[in-house]
Short mmCIF file of C-alpha atoms and ligand atoms in Angstrom, two decimals:
data_model
loop_
_atom_site.label_atom_id
_atom_site.label_comp_id
_atom_site.label_asym_id
_atom_site.label_seq_id
_atom_site.Cartn_x
_atom_site.Cartn_y
_atom_site.Cartn_z
CA MET A 1 52.94 -7.28 -39.33
CA LYS A 2 51.61 -10.71 -37.86
CA GLN A 3 49.84 -13.17 -39.85
CA ASP A 4 48.48 -15.95 -39.34
CA THR A 5 48.65 -19.21 -41.70
CA ILE A 6 45.55 -20.80 -42.88
CA LYS A 7 45.83 -24.54 -43.08
CA ILE A 8 44.78 -25.96 -46.63
CA PHE A 9 42.91 -29.03 -45.79
CA ASP A 10 42.43 -31.15 -49.90
CA THR A 11 40.17 -33.63 -50.18
CA THR A 12 40.39 -34.06 -53.63
CA LEU A 13 41.17 -38.04 -52.65
CA ARG A 14 38.05 -38.19 -50.60
CA ASP A 15 35.26 -36.06 -51.26
CA GLY A 16 36.54 -35.28 -54.90
CA GLU A 17 36.52 -38.59 -55.25
CA GLN A 18 32.84 -38.86 -54.61
CA SER A 19 32.14 -37.13 -57.61
CA PRO A 20 30.31 -39.02 -59.89
CA GLY A 21 32.68 -40.75 -62.62
CA ALA A 22 35.81 -39.71 -60.52
CA SER A 23 37.21 -42.99 -59.52
CA MET A 24 40.65 -42.60 -59.78
CA ASN A 25 43.41 -46.25 -59.40
CA THR A 26 46.03 -46.40 -56.86
CA GLU A 27 48.82 -45.20 -59.22
CA GLU A 28 46.83 -42.23 -60.00
CA LYS A 29 46.05 -41.25 -56.69
CA ILE A 30 49.62 -41.70 -55.62
CA GLN A 31 50.79 -39.47 -58.70
CA ILE A 32 48.50 -36.74 -57.23
CA ALA A 33 48.85 -36.38 -53.77
CA VAL A 34 53.03 -35.65 -54.25
CA GLN A 35 51.63 -33.32 -56.66
CA LEU A 36 49.93 -31.70 -53.58
CA GLU A 37 52.20 -31.52 -51.75
CA ARG A 38 54.11 -30.14 -54.31
CA LEU A 39 51.50 -27.67 -54.40
CA GLY A 40 52.05 -26.98 -50.29
CA VAL A 41 49.19 -28.23 -49.27
CA ASP A 42 48.87 -29.18 -45.05
CA ILE A 43 46.63 -31.62 -44.83
CA ILE A 44 45.89 -33.80 -47.38
CA GLU A 45 42.91 -36.21 -46.86
CA ALA A 46 44.15 -39.48 -48.76
CA GLY A 47 40.97 -41.40 -48.35
CA PHE A 48 38.97 -42.79 -46.73
CA ALA A 49 40.82 -46.38 -45.26
CA ALA A 50 37.41 -48.29 -44.17
CA ALA A 51 35.68 -47.83 -47.91
CA SER A 52 37.05 -50.80 -49.84
CA PRO A 53 40.99 -52.83 -49.52
CA GLY A 54 42.16 -50.35 -52.48
CA ASP A 55 40.91 -47.25 -50.47
CA PHE A 56 43.25 -49.03 -47.08
CA ASP A 57 46.04 -49.54 -50.04
CA ALA A 58 46.30 -46.08 -51.00
CA ILE A 59 46.10 -44.44 -48.39
CA GLU A 60 49.58 -46.28 -47.10
CA LYS A 61 51.44 -46.40 -50.32
CA ILE A 62 50.88 -41.87 -50.02
CA ALA A 63 51.76 -42.39 -46.35
CA GLN A 64 55.34 -44.09 -47.26
CA ARG A 65 55.22 -41.69 -50.14
CA VAL A 66 54.50 -38.18 -48.48
CA GLN A 67 57.12 -36.27 -45.93
CA ASN A 68 55.78 -32.53 -46.05
CA SER A 69 51.90 -32.58 -45.32
CA THR A 70 49.82 -34.68 -43.24
CA ILE A 71 48.09 -37.35 -44.66
CA CYS A 72 45.21 -37.48 -43.46
CA SER A 73 42.10 -40.79 -43.82
CA LEU A 74 38.65 -40.19 -43.13
CA ALA A 75 36.69 -42.75 -40.51
CA ARG A 76 33.12 -42.98 -39.30
CA ALA A 77 32.79 -42.70 -35.76
CA ILE A 78 32.79 -46.75 -35.48
CA ASP A 79 35.89 -48.45 -33.90
CA SER A 80 36.30 -50.56 -37.23
CA ASP A 81 36.99 -47.14 -39.26
CA ILE A 82 39.22 -45.80 -36.71
CA LYS A 83 41.29 -48.89 -36.74
CA SER A 84 41.35 -49.11 -40.62
CA ALA A 85 41.66 -45.14 -40.88
CA GLY A 86 44.87 -45.94 -37.64
CA GLU A 87 46.33 -48.63 -39.52
CA ALA A 88 46.21 -47.00 -43.14
CA ILE A 89 48.34 -43.89 -41.84
CA ALA A 90 50.68 -45.65 -39.51
CA LYS A 91 53.97 -45.07 -41.99
CA ALA A 92 53.31 -40.86 -42.63
CA ASN A 93 55.52 -38.98 -41.18
CA LEU A 94 52.90 -36.31 -40.34
CA LYS A 95 49.66 -38.16 -39.37
CA ARG A 96 45.27 -37.50 -38.79
CA ILE A 97 42.62 -39.20 -38.36
CA HIS A 98 39.46 -36.98 -39.25
CA THR A 99 36.35 -38.56 -37.73
CA PHE A 100 32.74 -37.31 -38.38
CA ILE A 101 29.36 -38.05 -37.23
CA ALA A 102 26.13 -36.20 -38.56
CA THR A 103 24.74 -33.66 -35.72
CA SER A 104 21.60 -31.73 -37.20
CA LYS A 105 18.01 -32.99 -35.98
CA ILE A 106 17.69 -34.39 -39.57
CA HIS A 107 20.45 -36.77 -39.64
CA MET A 108 20.08 -37.99 -36.78
CA GLU A 109 16.40 -38.38 -36.23
CA TYR A 110 16.31 -40.09 -39.57
CA LYS A 111 19.61 -41.19 -40.71
CA LEU A 112 21.33 -42.10 -37.88
CA LYS A 113 17.85 -42.59 -35.55
CA MET A 114 20.03 -41.77 -32.40
CA THR A 115 19.30 -39.47 -29.45
CA PRO A 116 21.40 -36.33 -29.25
CA ASP A 117 22.82 -37.86 -26.26
CA GLU A 118 23.66 -41.19 -27.70
CA VAL A 119 25.33 -38.69 -30.53
CA ILE A 120 27.61 -37.03 -28.13
CA LYS A 121 28.80 -40.99 -27.00
CA ARG A 122 29.56 -42.41 -30.00
CA ALA A 123 31.30 -38.14 -30.80
CA VAL A 124 33.87 -39.01 -27.85
CA ARG A 125 34.12 -42.62 -28.26
CA ALA A 126 35.87 -41.99 -31.54
CA VAL A 127 37.98 -39.32 -30.68
CA GLU A 128 39.10 -41.15 -27.70
CA TYR A 129 39.58 -43.78 -29.56
CA ALA A 130 41.66 -42.40 -32.81
CA ARG A 131 43.60 -40.49 -30.46
CA THR A 132 45.51 -44.33 -29.64
CA PHE A 133 46.33 -43.82 -32.72
CA VAL A 134 47.92 -40.67 -33.34
CA ASP A 135 47.48 -36.96 -31.49
CA ASP A 136 46.31 -35.37 -34.52
CA VAL A 137 42.39 -35.86 -34.53
CA GLU A 138 39.98 -33.84 -36.49
CA PHE A 139 36.27 -34.28 -35.74
CA SER A 140 33.47 -33.38 -38.20
CA CYS A 141 30.26 -32.44 -36.78
CA GLU A 142 28.35 -33.64 -40.05
CA ASP A 143 25.88 -30.99 -42.00
CA ALA A 144 26.80 -28.43 -38.71
CA GLY A 145 25.27 -26.01 -41.35
CA ARG A 146 21.98 -26.91 -40.24
CA SER A 147 22.66 -27.87 -36.78
CA ASP A 148 21.33 -26.11 -33.24
CA ILE A 149 24.41 -23.95 -32.28
CA GLY A 150 23.80 -24.80 -28.87
CA PHE A 151 24.19 -28.46 -29.79
CA LEU A 152 27.46 -27.67 -32.30
CA LYS A 153 29.18 -26.28 -28.25
CA GLU A 154 27.93 -29.24 -26.70
CA VAL A 155 29.66 -31.98 -28.88
CA SER A 156 32.70 -29.44 -29.41
CA ASP A 157 33.56 -29.25 -25.66
CA ALA A 158 32.57 -33.32 -25.37
CA VAL A 159 35.65 -33.81 -28.58
CA ILE A 160 37.95 -31.16 -27.23
CA GLU A 161 37.74 -32.76 -23.60
CA ALA A 162 38.52 -36.63 -25.46
CA GLY A 163 41.80 -34.78 -27.30
CA ALA A 164 40.16 -33.24 -30.84
CA THR A 165 42.67 -30.88 -31.97
CA THR A 166 40.28 -29.49 -35.54
CA ILE A 167 36.76 -29.23 -35.24
CA ASN A 168 35.22 -28.86 -38.41
CA LEU A 169 32.18 -27.31 -39.32
CA PRO A 170 30.67 -29.12 -42.69
CA ASP A 171 27.99 -27.33 -44.90
CA THR A 172 27.42 -30.61 -46.29
CA VAL A 173 24.63 -29.58 -48.32
CA GLY A 174 25.42 -26.29 -49.11
CA PHE A 175 22.50 -25.28 -48.16
CA ARG A 176 24.00 -21.64 -45.95
CA LEU A 177 24.55 -18.31 -47.00
CA PRO A 178 27.97 -16.21 -46.23
CA SER A 179 26.38 -14.38 -43.89
CA GLU A 180 24.87 -17.34 -41.81
CA ILE A 181 28.88 -19.15 -42.38
CA GLY A 182 30.39 -16.46 -40.94
CA ALA A 183 27.80 -16.42 -38.03
CA MET A 184 28.57 -19.58 -37.11
CA VAL A 185 32.33 -19.45 -37.86
CA LYS A 186 32.68 -16.51 -35.24
CA GLU A 187 29.90 -18.05 -32.69
CA MET A 188 32.47 -21.25 -32.17
CA SER A 189 35.41 -19.66 -32.64
CA GLN A 190 34.82 -17.38 -29.62
CA TYR A 191 33.30 -20.08 -27.92
CA THR A 192 36.35 -22.49 -28.36
CA GLN A 193 38.46 -19.85 -27.21
CA GLY A 194 41.53 -21.35 -29.32
CA ARG A 195 41.10 -25.00 -27.67
CA ALA A 196 40.88 -26.15 -31.16
CA ILE A 197 41.06 -25.15 -34.68
CA ILE A 198 37.83 -24.27 -36.45
CA SER A 199 37.92 -25.59 -39.62
CA VAL A 200 35.26 -25.42 -43.08
CA HIS A 201 33.37 -28.13 -45.32
CA ASN A 202 31.85 -26.09 -47.66
CA HIS A 203 29.34 -27.81 -50.26
CA ASN A 204 28.36 -25.65 -53.96
CA ASP A 205 24.92 -26.61 -53.60
CA LEU A 206 23.96 -22.92 -54.13
CA GLY A 207 27.60 -21.73 -55.75
CA LEU A 208 28.50 -20.57 -52.74
CA GLY A 209 31.45 -22.82 -51.73
CA VAL A 210 34.18 -20.58 -51.89
CA ALA A 211 32.83 -17.46 -50.52
CA ASN A 212 30.59 -19.08 -47.82
CA SER A 213 35.13 -20.07 -47.07
CA LEU A 214 36.11 -17.25 -46.98
CA GLU A 215 33.24 -15.65 -44.99
CA ALA A 216 34.69 -18.29 -42.67
CA VAL A 217 38.31 -17.47 -42.92
CA ALA A 218 37.32 -13.74 -42.16
CA ASN A 219 35.51 -15.18 -39.06
CA GLY A 220 37.57 -17.15 -37.55
CA ALA A 221 38.43 -20.49 -39.20
CA ARG A 222 41.78 -21.87 -39.35
CA GLN A 223 41.69 -24.82 -41.81
CA VAL A 224 39.58 -24.65 -44.60
CA GLU A 225 39.15 -27.84 -46.48
CA CYS A 226 38.47 -27.63 -50.39
CA THR A 227 39.37 -29.53 -53.68
CA ILE A 228 41.44 -29.41 -56.87
CA ASN A 229 38.39 -28.08 -59.25
CA GLY A 230 36.31 -28.32 -56.96
CA LEU A 231 35.68 -31.64 -57.18
CA GLY A 232 33.31 -32.82 -54.70
CA GLU A 233 29.61 -34.85 -54.17
CA ARG A 234 27.09 -33.75 -56.40
CA ALA A 235 27.72 -29.50 -57.08
CA GLY A 236 31.15 -30.37 -55.29
CA ASN A 237 33.38 -28.25 -52.87
CA ALA A 238 34.87 -25.14 -52.22
CA ALA A 239 37.56 -25.04 -55.07
CA LEU A 240 41.00 -24.79 -53.63
CA GLU A 241 42.62 -22.94 -56.20
CA GLU A 242 39.75 -20.16 -55.77
CA ILE A 243 40.04 -19.85 -52.33
CA VAL A 244 43.57 -19.46 -52.26
CA MET A 245 43.93 -16.75 -54.78
CA ALA A 246 41.40 -14.95 -54.01
CA ILE A 247 43.01 -14.51 -50.19
CA LYS A 248 46.05 -14.12 -52.17
CA THR A 249 44.09 -11.10 -54.76
CA ARG A 250 42.76 -9.58 -52.12
CA SER A 251 45.49 -9.24 -49.35
CA ASP A 252 43.81 -5.77 -48.83
CA ILE A 253 41.04 -7.60 -47.21
CA PHE A 254 43.05 -10.74 -45.97
CA ALA A 255 45.78 -8.69 -45.05
CA ASN A 256 46.02 -11.15 -41.98
CA TYR A 257 46.08 -14.35 -43.56
CA LYS A 258 48.44 -16.09 -45.49
CA THR A 259 48.60 -19.98 -46.87
CA ASN A 260 51.68 -22.09 -47.66
CA ILE A 261 49.93 -22.39 -51.52
CA ASN A 262 52.75 -22.01 -53.86
CA THR A 263 50.50 -20.67 -56.17
CA LYS A 264 52.72 -21.29 -59.30
CA GLU A 265 51.75 -25.22 -59.02
CA ILE A 266 48.03 -24.45 -58.92
CA TYR A 267 47.65 -24.91 -62.50
CA PRO A 268 49.94 -28.49 -63.01
CA SER A 269 47.47 -29.36 -59.86
CA SER A 270 44.46 -28.63 -62.15
CA ARG A 271 45.52 -30.07 -65.53
CA LEU A 272 46.89 -33.55 -63.42
CA ILE A 273 43.33 -33.77 -61.96
CA ALA A 274 41.41 -33.11 -64.96
CA THR A 275 43.59 -35.82 -66.60
CA ILE A 276 43.31 -38.53 -64.54
CA THR A 277 39.27 -37.99 -63.78
CA GLY A 278 38.80 -36.43 -67.17
CA ILE A 279 36.23 -34.11 -65.67
CA GLU A 280 37.34 -30.94 -67.57
CA PRO A 281 36.28 -27.66 -65.18
CA GLN A 282 34.24 -25.72 -67.45
CA PRO A 283 35.65 -23.08 -69.75
CA ASN A 284 34.89 -20.71 -67.52
CA LYS A 285 35.77 -21.47 -64.65
CA ALA A 286 37.29 -18.99 -62.02
CA ILE A 287 41.57 -19.67 -62.27
CA VAL A 288 41.82 -22.61 -64.03
CA GLY A 289 38.93 -22.48 -66.85
CA LYS A 290 40.51 -22.37 -70.35
CA ASN A 291 38.95 -19.29 -70.63
CA ALA A 292 39.84 -18.08 -67.49
CA PHE A 293 43.05 -15.40 -69.73
CA SER A 294 41.40 -15.12 -72.69
CA HIS A 295 40.25 -12.33 -73.98
CA GLU A 296 37.08 -12.17 -76.70
CA SER A 297 36.36 -8.29 -76.79
CA GLY A 298 38.60 -6.31 -78.92
CA ILE A 299 38.07 -3.38 -76.49
CA HIS A 300 39.23 -5.77 -73.54
CA GLN A 301 42.46 -6.78 -76.19
CA ASP A 302 43.66 -3.32 -76.90
CA GLY A 303 43.36 -2.60 -72.92
CA VAL A 304 45.30 -5.49 -72.18
CA LEU A 305 47.88 -5.10 -74.61
CA LYS A 306 48.12 -1.10 -73.26
CA ASN A 307 48.68 -2.66 -69.95
CA LYS A 308 47.25 -5.86 -68.91
CA GLU A 309 46.68 -4.33 -65.34
CA THR A 310 43.23 -3.19 -67.45
CA TYR A 311 41.38 -6.49 -67.43
CA GLU A 312 43.56 -8.84 -65.53
CA ILE A 313 43.99 -8.66 -62.00
CA ILE A 314 45.70 -11.78 -61.91
CA THR A 315 48.53 -12.96 -63.99
CA PRO A 316 48.69 -16.40 -65.50
CA GLU A 317 52.08 -17.10 -65.10
CA SER A 318 51.52 -16.62 -61.14
CA ILE A 319 49.09 -20.21 -61.64
CA GLY A 320 52.15 -21.34 -63.28
CA LEU A 321 50.02 -21.60 -66.80
CA ILE A 322 52.79 -20.37 -69.35
CA LYS A 323 50.92 -19.32 -71.97
CA ASP A 324 53.59 -20.20 -74.78
CA ASP A 325 51.12 -22.37 -77.17
CA THR A 326 53.65 -22.20 -79.74
CA LEU A 327 55.71 -25.68 -80.58
CA VAL A 328 57.09 -26.61 -77.89
CA MET A 329 59.08 -30.29 -78.76
CA GLY A 330 59.77 -31.65 -82.26
CA LYS A 331 61.82 -35.19 -83.01
CA HIS A 332 64.89 -33.45 -83.32
CA SER A 333 64.47 -32.79 -79.15
CA GLY A 334 67.35 -34.68 -77.07
CA ARG A 335 66.64 -36.08 -73.57
CA ALA A 336 67.45 -32.31 -71.54
CA ALA A 337 65.09 -30.90 -73.44
CA PHE A 338 62.85 -32.75 -73.14
CA LYS A 339 63.45 -33.25 -69.36
CA ASP A 340 63.99 -29.24 -68.63
CA LYS A 341 60.22 -28.97 -70.64
CA LEU A 342 59.07 -31.46 -68.29
CA LEU A 343 60.38 -29.19 -64.68
CA LYS A 344 59.41 -26.39 -66.25
CA LEU A 345 55.52 -27.95 -66.86
CA GLY A 346 55.49 -29.24 -63.13
CA PHE A 347 56.87 -32.50 -63.47
CA SER A 348 60.14 -34.07 -62.06
CA LEU A 349 60.71 -37.38 -62.73
CA ASP A 350 62.82 -40.57 -61.88
CA ASN A 351 65.45 -41.73 -64.34
CA GLU A 352 63.20 -44.77 -64.94
CA ALA A 353 60.15 -42.43 -65.33
CA LEU A 354 62.17 -40.15 -67.81
CA ASN A 355 63.32 -42.36 -69.51
CA ALA A 356 59.97 -44.81 -69.66
CA SER A 357 57.75 -40.89 -71.21
CA PHE A 358 60.91 -40.05 -73.59
CA GLU A 359 60.78 -43.46 -75.55
CA ARG A 360 56.82 -42.30 -76.08
CA PHE A 361 57.82 -38.81 -76.78
CA LYS A 362 59.97 -40.55 -79.35
CA ILE A 363 57.45 -42.28 -80.58
CA LEU A 364 55.02 -39.56 -80.97
CA ALA A 365 57.14 -37.06 -82.71
CA ASP A 366 57.78 -39.38 -85.00
CA LYS A 367 53.85 -39.33 -86.31
CA LYS A 368 53.36 -35.99 -85.19
CA LYS A 369 54.50 -32.84 -86.48
CA ASP A 370 54.28 -30.02 -83.95
CA ILE A 371 53.69 -31.22 -79.57
CA TYR A 372 52.81 -28.98 -77.53
CA ASP A 373 52.59 -28.39 -73.40
CA ASP A 374 49.10 -30.10 -73.04
CA ASP A 375 50.25 -33.08 -75.46
CA LEU A 376 53.55 -33.38 -73.08
CA ARG A 377 51.39 -33.09 -70.11
CA ALA A 378 49.32 -35.43 -71.09
CA LEU A 379 51.48 -38.57 -72.46
CA VAL A 380 53.28 -38.34 -68.91
CA THR A 381 50.28 -37.95 -66.84
CA ASN A 382 49.47 -41.39 -68.86
CA GLU A 383 52.76 -43.10 -68.26
CA MET A 384 52.90 -42.47 -64.65
CA THR A 385 50.04 -43.65 -63.57
CA LYS A 386 48.72 -46.38 -65.46
CA ALA A 387 48.46 -50.06 -63.62
CA THR A 388 50.92 -52.75 -63.88
CA GLN A 389 50.83 -53.50 -67.33
CA ILE A 390 49.66 -57.12 -67.12
CA TYR A 391 47.53 -57.63 -70.50
CA GLU A 392 49.48 -55.02 -73.52
CA LEU A 393 48.18 -54.56 -76.85
CA ILE A 394 50.13 -54.68 -79.52
CA SER A 395 48.16 -54.29 -82.88
CA LEU A 396 44.73 -53.13 -83.52
CA GLN A 397 43.67 -53.88 -86.98
CA LEU A 398 39.77 -52.88 -87.65
CA MET A 399 37.79 -54.58 -90.89
CA ASP A 400 35.71 -52.40 -93.66
CA CYS A 401 32.59 -51.48 -91.72
CA SER A 402 30.86 -49.51 -94.54
CA ASN A 403 28.84 -51.67 -95.75
CA GLY A 404 29.54 -55.09 -93.80
CA VAL A 405 29.73 -56.06 -90.34
CA PRO A 406 32.23 -53.87 -87.85
CA SER A 407 35.36 -56.66 -86.85
CA ALA A 408 38.15 -56.49 -85.29
CA ALA A 409 41.26 -58.21 -84.82
CA VAL A 410 43.46 -57.63 -81.77
CA LYS A 411 47.00 -58.94 -80.76
CA ILE A 412 48.12 -58.39 -77.00
CA LYS A 413 50.36 -59.66 -74.52
CA LYS A 414 50.02 -61.38 -71.92
CA GLU A 415 53.18 -61.83 -69.25
CA ASN A 416 55.42 -63.05 -73.25
CA ASN A 417 52.39 -65.51 -75.02
CA GLU A 418 50.93 -63.76 -77.38
CA ILE A 419 47.21 -63.80 -78.19
CA ILE A 420 45.69 -62.86 -81.39
CA GLU A 421 41.52 -62.33 -81.80
CA ALA A 422 39.41 -61.33 -83.74
CA GLY A 423 35.23 -60.38 -83.16
CA ILE A 424 32.61 -58.47 -84.52
CA GLY A 425 30.15 -56.15 -83.28
CA GLU A 426 26.98 -53.69 -83.20
CA GLY A 427 30.22 -50.73 -84.33
CA THR A 428 33.84 -50.83 -84.54
CA ILE A 429 34.08 -49.78 -80.99
CA ASP A 430 31.84 -52.92 -79.69
CA ALA A 431 33.92 -55.34 -81.55
CA VAL A 432 37.30 -53.87 -80.04
CA PHE A 433 35.90 -53.91 -76.97
CA LYS A 434 34.26 -57.61 -77.40
CA THR A 435 37.48 -58.90 -78.76
CA ILE A 436 39.64 -57.92 -75.70
CA ASP A 437 36.72 -59.51 -73.66
CA ARG A 438 37.26 -62.71 -75.58
CA ILE A 439 40.77 -62.77 -74.95
CA SER A 440 40.86 -61.70 -71.48
CA GLY A 441 37.44 -63.70 -70.55
CA TYR A 442 35.93 -60.77 -68.37
CA HIS A 443 32.92 -59.70 -69.52
CA GLY A 444 33.58 -55.79 -69.18
CA LYS A 445 30.07 -53.35 -69.36
CA LEU A 446 31.17 -49.88 -70.91
CA GLU A 447 29.35 -47.47 -68.28
CA GLU A 448 31.02 -44.64 -70.25
CA TYR A 449 32.71 -43.49 -72.83
CA LYS A 450 34.11 -40.37 -73.45
CA VAL A 451 37.25 -38.87 -76.36
CA LYS A 452 38.75 -35.48 -76.90
CA SER A 453 41.48 -33.63 -78.51
CA VAL A 454 44.46 -32.90 -76.32
CA SER A 455 46.19 -29.83 -78.67
CA LYS A 456 45.09 -28.90 -81.57
CA GLY A 457 45.13 -29.63 -85.50
CA LYS A 458 44.27 -32.57 -87.32
CA ASP A 459 46.91 -34.76 -86.32
CA ALA A 460 45.65 -34.11 -82.75
CA LEU A 461 46.36 -36.87 -79.80
CA ALA A 462 42.99 -38.50 -78.63
CA SER A 463 42.94 -39.06 -75.30
CA VAL A 464 40.13 -41.64 -74.03
CA THR A 465 38.62 -42.21 -71.25
CA VAL A 466 36.16 -44.85 -70.04
CA LYS A 467 34.43 -46.07 -67.65
CA VAL A 468 33.99 -50.15 -67.19
CA SER A 469 32.54 -52.49 -64.73
CA PHE A 470 34.25 -55.74 -65.22
CA ASN A 471 32.08 -59.32 -63.92
CA GLU A 472 29.25 -56.39 -62.64
CA GLU A 473 32.12 -55.05 -60.10
CA GLN A 474 32.86 -51.57 -58.89
CA ALA A 475 33.31 -49.39 -62.21
CA ILE A 476 37.27 -48.52 -63.46
CA ILE A 477 38.50 -45.80 -64.90
CA GLY A 478 40.42 -46.28 -67.63
CA HIS A 479 42.45 -43.69 -70.14
CA GLY A 480 44.08 -44.30 -73.36
CA LEU A 481 46.23 -41.98 -75.49
CA ASN A 482 46.93 -41.78 -79.30
CA ILE A 483 46.78 -39.78 -82.30
CA ASP A 484 44.63 -42.69 -83.66
CA THR A 485 41.44 -42.60 -81.75
CA MET A 486 40.78 -46.39 -82.04
CA LEU A 487 43.94 -47.10 -80.90
CA ALA A 488 43.79 -44.75 -77.84
CA SER A 489 40.03 -46.68 -77.32
CA ALA A 490 41.85 -49.96 -77.15
CA ARG A 491 44.38 -48.78 -75.21
CA ALA A 492 41.86 -46.70 -72.62
CA TYR A 493 39.80 -50.53 -72.02
CA ILE A 494 43.19 -52.41 -71.45
CA GLY A 495 44.00 -49.99 -68.86
CA ALA A 496 40.62 -49.92 -66.75
CA LEU A 497 40.80 -54.46 -67.37
CA ASN A 498 44.60 -53.74 -65.75
CA SER A 499 43.48 -52.06 -63.41
CA TYR A 500 40.91 -53.96 -62.46
CA LEU A 501 43.15 -57.04 -62.27
CA SER A 502 45.89 -55.53 -60.28
CA MET A 503 42.34 -53.81 -57.26
CA LYS A 504 40.55 -57.57 -57.84
CA GLY A 505 39.87 -58.06 -54.31
CA LYS A 506 40.30 -54.91 -52.66
CA LEU A 507 36.85 -52.94 -54.70
CA LYS A 508 34.05 -51.23 -52.96
CA PRO A 509 31.17 -53.39 -52.89
CA CYS A 510 28.68 -52.23 -55.95
O1 KIV B 1 30.46 -32.96 -46.28
C1 KIV B 1 30.80 -33.23 -45.16
O2 KIV B 1 29.61 -32.35 -44.14
C2 KIV B 1 31.72 -34.48 -45.29
C3 KIV B 1 32.21 -34.57 -43.70
C4 KIV B 1 32.69 -36.19 -43.60
C5 KIV B 1 33.22 -34.18 -43.75
O3 KIV B 1 32.51 -34.51 -46.06
ZN1 ZN B 2 32.18 -33.02 -48.34
#
């Protein structure tokens, strides 16, 4: 039987990064892009090149690194945006420009202050100009969900004529119900008659992003835009893992469709993004939530023991979740076993990264008796995504703060020089961070501080995520990992400082 391929367009690095608190450094974005390629994503929207030199830089690096997925940059329907997008993706093996302008009455009148005719002219110009850089141009009618269908047809005719190969119909504010999205997609598919691929991009404001995307597929959409863990603006986007697993699990309904996703890479992808952004999926989140495969009630446990299918419609293995929470590695484990374990967890590292991770594993194994899969995931991700280490923490000493003034002595290395400083604060974290500021000369404002244990046990690794704005510039995320929470905090803060310094001059204006 002939099956149509539904293209999976992942926008975790663009719309996902627009989730509050989800901004990532360049190394982190590259690691995510590499994982998305391994997952089998058809198109990776790597960012919005014109947003800042940092975004441009990350897209350019991803374009050079990823070979099998199309690399796409978003651009408003403005020449300068399109030029940035075209230049950022120039070296990609497969490349696309995604340009957009709003088509709903409310957006045209109040936001753009443009007439429908002006919008069409701008859209046509954008697509024509984008085609001077690439053959693959996607055009989005922003707020299509609230746009007049007659106008959507007019715009589509014009941009297809100008060279657009994909027409995306975003439900930008997540307003529509599945039946309405289905009707819109059906009418637009019939109208465009294969002249362009019809795509959807559904936001989740009413919790319907995935349902709307599935209804769109059933009615003619051949591309779905989505994000890992459903990250995205406000309530997020439709979750990639839910769309893909729904199509696969309900192959009775979706018999005519397939995706190119290797579902065994879903769980590793979800963990990588949660670790990097510090945003954990809710425990009861479908497919990748911590409880998605847990059976609490006795009746359910009994059923599952007798036959898993009594209460499990998909297997953990099918999404790459090895439900083996036993001790995985210890201090006597060798390099080969370590490499093998990482491969099973979805990490294939080059020699340099493997050596660096193995060294950190050995240090950890000396302190922590039981090392679990999640410890290894966190450790390797932390190692692979850290920015150039301009500042490196050598030691941290905390003074007794039970009665007196909380104070810290910090030793840091910068370009082979060791610098020691001591300082006080309102609390221990305050003292540590202020002392680091004194050493670096950059004033950091702590906007967010999160700590969580990676696995279990009193000796669990602490994973600290901070969001800091240095010298009143754009806030930067930093991660730190250590058995000691204070050391993890200091590392996270220095990590944010290093990211800030390596991105300085490339940040978005506040
Ligand atoms: O939600 C939206 O409309 C978007 C477009 C830029 C595709 O993200
Ligand atoms: Zn969006």
